[in-house]
CSV table of C-alpha atoms in Angstrom, one decimal:
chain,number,residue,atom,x,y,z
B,1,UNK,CA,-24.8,-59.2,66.8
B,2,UNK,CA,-27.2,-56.2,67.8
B,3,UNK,CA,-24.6,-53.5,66.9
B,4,UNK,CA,-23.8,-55.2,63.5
B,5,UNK,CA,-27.9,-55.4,63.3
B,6,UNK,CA,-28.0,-51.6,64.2
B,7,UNK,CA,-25.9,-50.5,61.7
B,8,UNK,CA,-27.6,-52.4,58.9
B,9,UNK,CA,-30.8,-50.6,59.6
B,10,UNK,CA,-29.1,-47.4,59.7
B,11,UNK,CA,-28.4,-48.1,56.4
B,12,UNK,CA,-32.1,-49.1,55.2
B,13,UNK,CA,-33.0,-46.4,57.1
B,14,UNK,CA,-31.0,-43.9,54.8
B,15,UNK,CA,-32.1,-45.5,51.6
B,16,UNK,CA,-36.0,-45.2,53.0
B,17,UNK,CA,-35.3,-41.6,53.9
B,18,UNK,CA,-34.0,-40.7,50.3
B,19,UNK,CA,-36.9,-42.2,48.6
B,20,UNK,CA,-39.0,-40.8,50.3
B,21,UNK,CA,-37.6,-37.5,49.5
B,22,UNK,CA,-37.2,-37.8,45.8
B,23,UNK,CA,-36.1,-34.5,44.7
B,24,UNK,CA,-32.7,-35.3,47.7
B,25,UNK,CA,-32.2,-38.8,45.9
B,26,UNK,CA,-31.6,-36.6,42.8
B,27,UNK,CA,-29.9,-34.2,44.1
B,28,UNK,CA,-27.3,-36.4,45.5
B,29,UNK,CA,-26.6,-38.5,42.2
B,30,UNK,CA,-24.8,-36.1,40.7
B,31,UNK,CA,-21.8,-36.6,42.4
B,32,UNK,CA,-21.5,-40.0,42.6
B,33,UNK,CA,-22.0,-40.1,38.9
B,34,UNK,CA,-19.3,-37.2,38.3
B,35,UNK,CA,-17.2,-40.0,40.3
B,36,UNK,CA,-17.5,-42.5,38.5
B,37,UNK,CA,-17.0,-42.1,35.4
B,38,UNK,CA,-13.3,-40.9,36.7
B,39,UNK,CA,-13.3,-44.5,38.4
B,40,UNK,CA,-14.4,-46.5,35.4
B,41,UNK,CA,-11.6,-44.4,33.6
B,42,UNK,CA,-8.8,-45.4,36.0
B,43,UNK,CA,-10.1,-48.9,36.6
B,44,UNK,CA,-10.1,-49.4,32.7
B,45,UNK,CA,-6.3,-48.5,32.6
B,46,UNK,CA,-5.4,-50.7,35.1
B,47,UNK,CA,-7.1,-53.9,33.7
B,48,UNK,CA,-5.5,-53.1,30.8
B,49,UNK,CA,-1.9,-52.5,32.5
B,50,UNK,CA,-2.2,-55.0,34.7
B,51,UNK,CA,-0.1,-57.9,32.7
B,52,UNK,CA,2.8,-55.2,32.2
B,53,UNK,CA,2.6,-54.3,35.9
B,54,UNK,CA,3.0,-57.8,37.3
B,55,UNK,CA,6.0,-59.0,34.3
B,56,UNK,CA,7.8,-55.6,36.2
B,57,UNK,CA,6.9,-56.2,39.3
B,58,UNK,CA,8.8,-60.0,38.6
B,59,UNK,CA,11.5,-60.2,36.9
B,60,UNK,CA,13.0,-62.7,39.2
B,61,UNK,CA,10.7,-65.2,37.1
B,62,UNK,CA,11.6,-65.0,33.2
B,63,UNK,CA,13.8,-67.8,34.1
B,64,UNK,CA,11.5,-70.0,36.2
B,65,UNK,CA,9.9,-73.1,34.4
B,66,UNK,CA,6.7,-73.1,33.0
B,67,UNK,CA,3.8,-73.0,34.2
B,68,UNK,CA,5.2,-70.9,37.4
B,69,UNK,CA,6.1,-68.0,35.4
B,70,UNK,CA,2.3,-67.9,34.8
B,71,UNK,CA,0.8,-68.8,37.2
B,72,UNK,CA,2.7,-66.3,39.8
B,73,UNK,CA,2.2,-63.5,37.4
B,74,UNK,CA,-1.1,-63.9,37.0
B,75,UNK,CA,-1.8,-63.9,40.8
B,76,UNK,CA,-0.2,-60.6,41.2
B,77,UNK,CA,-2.0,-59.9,38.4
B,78,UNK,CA,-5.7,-60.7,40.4
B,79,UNK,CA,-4.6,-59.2,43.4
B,80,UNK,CA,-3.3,-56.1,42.1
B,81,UNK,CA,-6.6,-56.1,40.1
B,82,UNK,CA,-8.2,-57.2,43.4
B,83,UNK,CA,-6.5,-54.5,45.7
B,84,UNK,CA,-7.1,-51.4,43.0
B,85,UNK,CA,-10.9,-52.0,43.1
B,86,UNK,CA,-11.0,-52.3,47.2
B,87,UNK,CA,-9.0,-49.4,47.4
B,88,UNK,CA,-11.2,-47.4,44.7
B,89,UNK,CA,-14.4,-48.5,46.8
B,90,UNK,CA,-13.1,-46.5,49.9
B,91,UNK,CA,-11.2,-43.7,47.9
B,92,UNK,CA,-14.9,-43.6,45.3
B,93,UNK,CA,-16.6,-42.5,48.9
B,94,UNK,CA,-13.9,-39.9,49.9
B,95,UNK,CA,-14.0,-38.5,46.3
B,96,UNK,CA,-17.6,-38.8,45.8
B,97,UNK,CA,-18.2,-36.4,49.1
B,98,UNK,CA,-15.2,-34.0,48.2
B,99,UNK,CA,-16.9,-33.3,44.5
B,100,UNK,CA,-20.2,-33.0,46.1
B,101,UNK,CA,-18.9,-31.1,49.5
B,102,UNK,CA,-22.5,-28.6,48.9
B,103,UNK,CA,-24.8,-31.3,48.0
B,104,UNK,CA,-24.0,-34.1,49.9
B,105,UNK,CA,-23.7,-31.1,53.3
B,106,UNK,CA,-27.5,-30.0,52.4
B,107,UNK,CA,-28.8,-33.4,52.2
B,108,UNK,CA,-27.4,-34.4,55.7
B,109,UNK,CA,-28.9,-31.0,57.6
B,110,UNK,CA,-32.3,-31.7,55.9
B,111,UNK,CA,-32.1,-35.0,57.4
B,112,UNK,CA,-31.0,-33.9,60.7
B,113,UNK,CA,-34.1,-31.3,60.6
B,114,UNK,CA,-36.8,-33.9,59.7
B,115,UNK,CA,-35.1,-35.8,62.6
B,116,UNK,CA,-35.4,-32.9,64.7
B,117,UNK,CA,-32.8,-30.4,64.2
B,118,UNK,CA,-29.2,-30.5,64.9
B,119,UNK,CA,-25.9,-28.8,65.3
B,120,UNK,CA,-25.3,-25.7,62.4
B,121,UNK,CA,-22.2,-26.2,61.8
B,122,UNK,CA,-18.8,-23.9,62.6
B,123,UNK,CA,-19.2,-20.7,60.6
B,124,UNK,CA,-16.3,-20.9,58.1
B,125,UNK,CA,-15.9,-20.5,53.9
B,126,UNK,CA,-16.6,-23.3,51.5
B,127,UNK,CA,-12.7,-23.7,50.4
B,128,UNK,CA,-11.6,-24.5,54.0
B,129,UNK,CA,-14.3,-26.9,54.3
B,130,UNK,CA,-13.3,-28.9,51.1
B,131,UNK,CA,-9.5,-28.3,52.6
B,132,UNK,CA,-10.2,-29.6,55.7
B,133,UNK,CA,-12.3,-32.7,54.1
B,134,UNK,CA,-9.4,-33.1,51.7
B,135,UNK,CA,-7.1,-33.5,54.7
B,136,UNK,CA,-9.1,-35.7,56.6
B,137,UNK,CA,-10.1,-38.4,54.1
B,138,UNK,CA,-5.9,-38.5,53.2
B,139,UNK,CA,-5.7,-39.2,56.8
B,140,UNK,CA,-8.2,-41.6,57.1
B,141,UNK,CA,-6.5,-43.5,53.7
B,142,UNK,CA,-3.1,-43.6,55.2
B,143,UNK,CA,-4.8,-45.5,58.1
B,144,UNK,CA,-6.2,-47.5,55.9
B,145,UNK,CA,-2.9,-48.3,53.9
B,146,UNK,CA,-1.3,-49.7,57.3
B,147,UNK,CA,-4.3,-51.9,57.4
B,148,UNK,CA,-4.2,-53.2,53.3
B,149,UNK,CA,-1.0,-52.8,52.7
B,150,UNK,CA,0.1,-56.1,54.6
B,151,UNK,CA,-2.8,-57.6,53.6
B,152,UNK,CA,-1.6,-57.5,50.2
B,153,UNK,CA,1.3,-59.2,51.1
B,154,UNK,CA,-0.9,-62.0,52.7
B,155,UNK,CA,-2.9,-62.2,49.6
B,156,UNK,CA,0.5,-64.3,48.5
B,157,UNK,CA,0.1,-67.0,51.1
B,158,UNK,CA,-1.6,-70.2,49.9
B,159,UNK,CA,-5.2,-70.6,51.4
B,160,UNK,CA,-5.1,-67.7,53.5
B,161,UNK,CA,-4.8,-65.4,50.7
B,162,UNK,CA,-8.2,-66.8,49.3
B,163,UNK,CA,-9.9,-67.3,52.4
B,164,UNK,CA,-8.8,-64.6,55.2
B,165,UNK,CA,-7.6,-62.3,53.2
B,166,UNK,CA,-10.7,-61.4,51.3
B,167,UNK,CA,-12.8,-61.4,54.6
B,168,UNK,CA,-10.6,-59.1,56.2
B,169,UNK,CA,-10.0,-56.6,53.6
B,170,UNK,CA,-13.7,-56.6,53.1
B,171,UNK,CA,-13.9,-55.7,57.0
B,172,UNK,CA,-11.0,-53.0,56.9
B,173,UNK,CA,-13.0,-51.1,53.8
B,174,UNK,CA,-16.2,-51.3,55.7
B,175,UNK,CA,-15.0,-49.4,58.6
B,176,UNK,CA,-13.5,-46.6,56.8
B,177,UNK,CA,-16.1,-46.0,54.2
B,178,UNK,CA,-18.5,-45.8,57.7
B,179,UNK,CA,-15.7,-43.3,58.9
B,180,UNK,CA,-15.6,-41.4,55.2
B,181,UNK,CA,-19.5,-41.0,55.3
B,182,UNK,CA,-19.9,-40.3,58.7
B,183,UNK,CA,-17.6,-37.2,58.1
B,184,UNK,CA,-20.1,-35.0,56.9
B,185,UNK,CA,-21.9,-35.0,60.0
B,186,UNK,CA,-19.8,-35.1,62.3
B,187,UNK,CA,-17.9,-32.3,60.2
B,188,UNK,CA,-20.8,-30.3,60.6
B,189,UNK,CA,-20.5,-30.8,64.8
B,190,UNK,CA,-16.5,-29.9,64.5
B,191,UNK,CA,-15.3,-33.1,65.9
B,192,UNK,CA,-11.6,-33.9,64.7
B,193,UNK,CA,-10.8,-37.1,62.4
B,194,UNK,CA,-8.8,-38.9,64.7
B,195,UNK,CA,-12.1,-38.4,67.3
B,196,UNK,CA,-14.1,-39.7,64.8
B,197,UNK,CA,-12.3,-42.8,64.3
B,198,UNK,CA,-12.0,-43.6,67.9
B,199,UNK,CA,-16.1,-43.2,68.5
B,200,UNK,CA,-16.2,-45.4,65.6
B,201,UNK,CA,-13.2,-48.2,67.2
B,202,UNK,CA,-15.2,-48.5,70.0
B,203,UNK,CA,-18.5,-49.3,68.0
B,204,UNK,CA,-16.8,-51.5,65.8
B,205,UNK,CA,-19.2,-53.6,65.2
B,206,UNK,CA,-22.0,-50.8,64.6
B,207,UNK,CA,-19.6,-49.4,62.0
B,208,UNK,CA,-19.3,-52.7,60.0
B,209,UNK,CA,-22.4,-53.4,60.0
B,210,UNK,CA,-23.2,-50.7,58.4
B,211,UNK,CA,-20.1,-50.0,56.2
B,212,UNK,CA,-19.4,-53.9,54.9
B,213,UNK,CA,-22.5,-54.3,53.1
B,214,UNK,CA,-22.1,-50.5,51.2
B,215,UNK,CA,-18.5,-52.3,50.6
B,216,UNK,CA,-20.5,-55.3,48.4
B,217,UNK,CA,-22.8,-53.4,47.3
B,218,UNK,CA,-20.4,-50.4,46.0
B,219,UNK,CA,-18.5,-53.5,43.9
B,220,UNK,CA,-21.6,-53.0,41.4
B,221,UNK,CA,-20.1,-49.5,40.1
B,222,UNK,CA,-24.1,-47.9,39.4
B,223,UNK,CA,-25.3,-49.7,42.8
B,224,UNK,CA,-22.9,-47.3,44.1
B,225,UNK,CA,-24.4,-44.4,42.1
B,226,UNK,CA,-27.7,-44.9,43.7
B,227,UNK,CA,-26.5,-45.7,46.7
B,228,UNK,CA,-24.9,-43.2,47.6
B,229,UNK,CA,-27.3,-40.3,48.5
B,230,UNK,CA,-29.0,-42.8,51.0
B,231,UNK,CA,-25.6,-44.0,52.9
B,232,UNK,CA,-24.9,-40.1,53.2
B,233,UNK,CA,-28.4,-40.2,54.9
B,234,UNK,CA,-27.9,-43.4,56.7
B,235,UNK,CA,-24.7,-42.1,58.2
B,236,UNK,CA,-26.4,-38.8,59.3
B,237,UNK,CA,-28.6,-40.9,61.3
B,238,UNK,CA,-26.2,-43.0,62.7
B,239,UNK,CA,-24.4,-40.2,63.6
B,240,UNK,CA,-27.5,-39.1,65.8
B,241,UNK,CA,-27.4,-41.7,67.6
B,242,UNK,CA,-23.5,-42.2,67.8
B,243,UNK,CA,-22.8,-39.0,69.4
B,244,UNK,CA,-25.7,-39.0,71.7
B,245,UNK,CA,-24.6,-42.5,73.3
B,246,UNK,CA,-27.8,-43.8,72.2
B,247,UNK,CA,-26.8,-45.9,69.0
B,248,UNK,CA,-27.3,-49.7,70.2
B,249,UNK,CA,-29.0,-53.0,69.5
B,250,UNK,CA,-31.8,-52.4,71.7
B,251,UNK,CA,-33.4,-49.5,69.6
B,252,UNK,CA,-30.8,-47.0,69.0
B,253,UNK,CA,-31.5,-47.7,65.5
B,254,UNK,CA,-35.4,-47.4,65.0
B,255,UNK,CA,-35.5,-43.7,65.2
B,256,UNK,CA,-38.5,-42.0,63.0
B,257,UNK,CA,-36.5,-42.0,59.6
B,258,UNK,CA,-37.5,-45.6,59.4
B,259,UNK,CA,-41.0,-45.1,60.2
B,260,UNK,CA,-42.0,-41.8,58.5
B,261,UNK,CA,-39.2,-41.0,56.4
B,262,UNK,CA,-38.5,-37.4,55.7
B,263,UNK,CA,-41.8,-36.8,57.0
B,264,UNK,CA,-41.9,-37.8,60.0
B,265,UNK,CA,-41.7,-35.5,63.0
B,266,UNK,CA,-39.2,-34.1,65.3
B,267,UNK,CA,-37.6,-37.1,66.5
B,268,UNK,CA,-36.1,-36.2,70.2
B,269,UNK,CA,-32.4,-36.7,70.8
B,270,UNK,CA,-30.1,-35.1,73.5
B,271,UNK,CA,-28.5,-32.3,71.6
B,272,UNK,CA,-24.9,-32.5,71.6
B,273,UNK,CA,-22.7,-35.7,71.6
B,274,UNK,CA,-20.8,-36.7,74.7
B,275,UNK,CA,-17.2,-36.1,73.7
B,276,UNK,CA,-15.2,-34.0,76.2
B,277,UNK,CA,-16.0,-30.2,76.1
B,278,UNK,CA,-13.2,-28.5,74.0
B,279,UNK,CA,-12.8,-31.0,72.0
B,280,UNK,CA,-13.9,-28.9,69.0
B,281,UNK,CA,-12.0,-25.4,70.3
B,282,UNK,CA,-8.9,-28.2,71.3
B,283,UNK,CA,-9.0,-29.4,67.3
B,284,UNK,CA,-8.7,-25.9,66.2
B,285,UNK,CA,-5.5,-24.8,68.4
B,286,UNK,CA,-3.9,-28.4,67.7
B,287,UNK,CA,-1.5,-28.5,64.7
B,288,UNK,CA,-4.0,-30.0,61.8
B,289,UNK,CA,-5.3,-28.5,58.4
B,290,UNK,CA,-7.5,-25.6,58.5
């Protein structure tokens, strides 16, 4: 319960730190807006092709008697529904930080330098960093697909489908949107995706607790509008903390953005994270995008 604590208040951290900072808010709306509109666009289409999908998808059925023609069509037709607006909570985060690559990079190094300063970054052009970001989020989606993917298929089974189901899928999209927003950060301090997601698998709780709630909240398509700027500074912090060893339910989590904001001063934290040395020169001699 105190990592799932912690990561909430990273989370209401971020939110304080962007209103606090008004012209950042701002700046990272953009964005999220830019997103989604696409979103509402390709949700749109597929509430409205949804019927057509599911008669395709079972044609094993014209010849069933009413009502179960019906009534199976139209539970594809709610999971589909179901499954396309999960997967377009995780895939609006992944989008949402590709379009706004610049902004969303800024925001998270002003937070790290009214935290106290952290890691500049590896010295590379703007196009490999939207490459590499492009890469990693596809990675981080196909791991999610082994996850949803059967849990479509579960969505099928009576009672489970509308009870376990739901919860887990709710738990699998929390984790990776914690792993899509804590990218920028840990980006920035060159650690390699499938790094990422292991400090994250073994704070598993820490990253639910802060992703599952975005998840909920991100339903609401202009909650995740406004959201969005503060998760990016919410994960920044959490990142702190994360990398430093320090991120637990003792007090990892009540560093100075939730006391004084952007404002507040240099916050002391130990500063580089305690993966193995090399890991960063390791990623970039490894076969992966670049």
């Amino acid at each position: 319960m105190g990592d799932l604590a912690s990561g909430m208040r990273y989370l209401g951290q971020g939110q304080r730190w962007v209103l606090r900072n008004g012209r950042w808010f701002g700046f990272g709306l953009l964005p999220a807006l830019i997103t989604l509109v696409l979103y509402g666009a390709a949700l749109t289409a597929l509430g409205f092709w949804a019927d057509d999908l599911a008669a395709w998808a079972t044609p094993f059925a014209d010849d069933w008697e009413s009502p179960w023609p019906g009534l199976l069509r139209g539970t594809f037709t709610a999971l589909l529904f179901a499954a396309g607006l999960l997967l377009a909570v995780l895939t609006f985060t992944a989008v949402a930080l590709l379009v706004g690559e610049p902004f969303y990079e800024a925001l998270s190094e002003k937070v790290e330098e009214s935290e106290g300063g952290g890691p500049g970054g590896p010295d590379r052009p703007l196009w490999r960093d939207l490459w590499i970001s492009l890469c990693d989020s596809l990675h981080v989606l196909l791991r999610m697909a082994v996850f949803t993917v059967p849990l479509f298929v579960l969505g099928f089974v009576p009672v489970v489908g509308q009870t376990v189901v739901p919860a887990a899928g709710f738990a699998v999209s929390g984790f990776f949107l914690t792993a899509e927003l804590t990218s920028v950060a840990l980006q920035r301090r060159d650690v390699p995706v499938r790094e990422r997601l292991r400090m994250l698998r073994e704070r598993k709780a820490l990253a639910l607790g802060f992703g599952v709630p975005l998840v909920l909240a991100f339903l609401v398509p202009l909650v995740a509008v406004l959201l969005m700027p503060g998760a990016v500074a919410g994960a920044t912090l959490l990142v702190r903390d994360l990398a430093d060893g320090r991120a637990d339910g003792d007090g990892g989590a009540t560093g100075g953005a939730g006391e004084g904001g952007g404002d507040a001063g240099p916050h002391p934290h130990r500063p580089h994270p305690p993966y193995p040395q090399g890991t960063a020169e390791a990623a970039r001699t490894t076969p992966r995008p670049s």
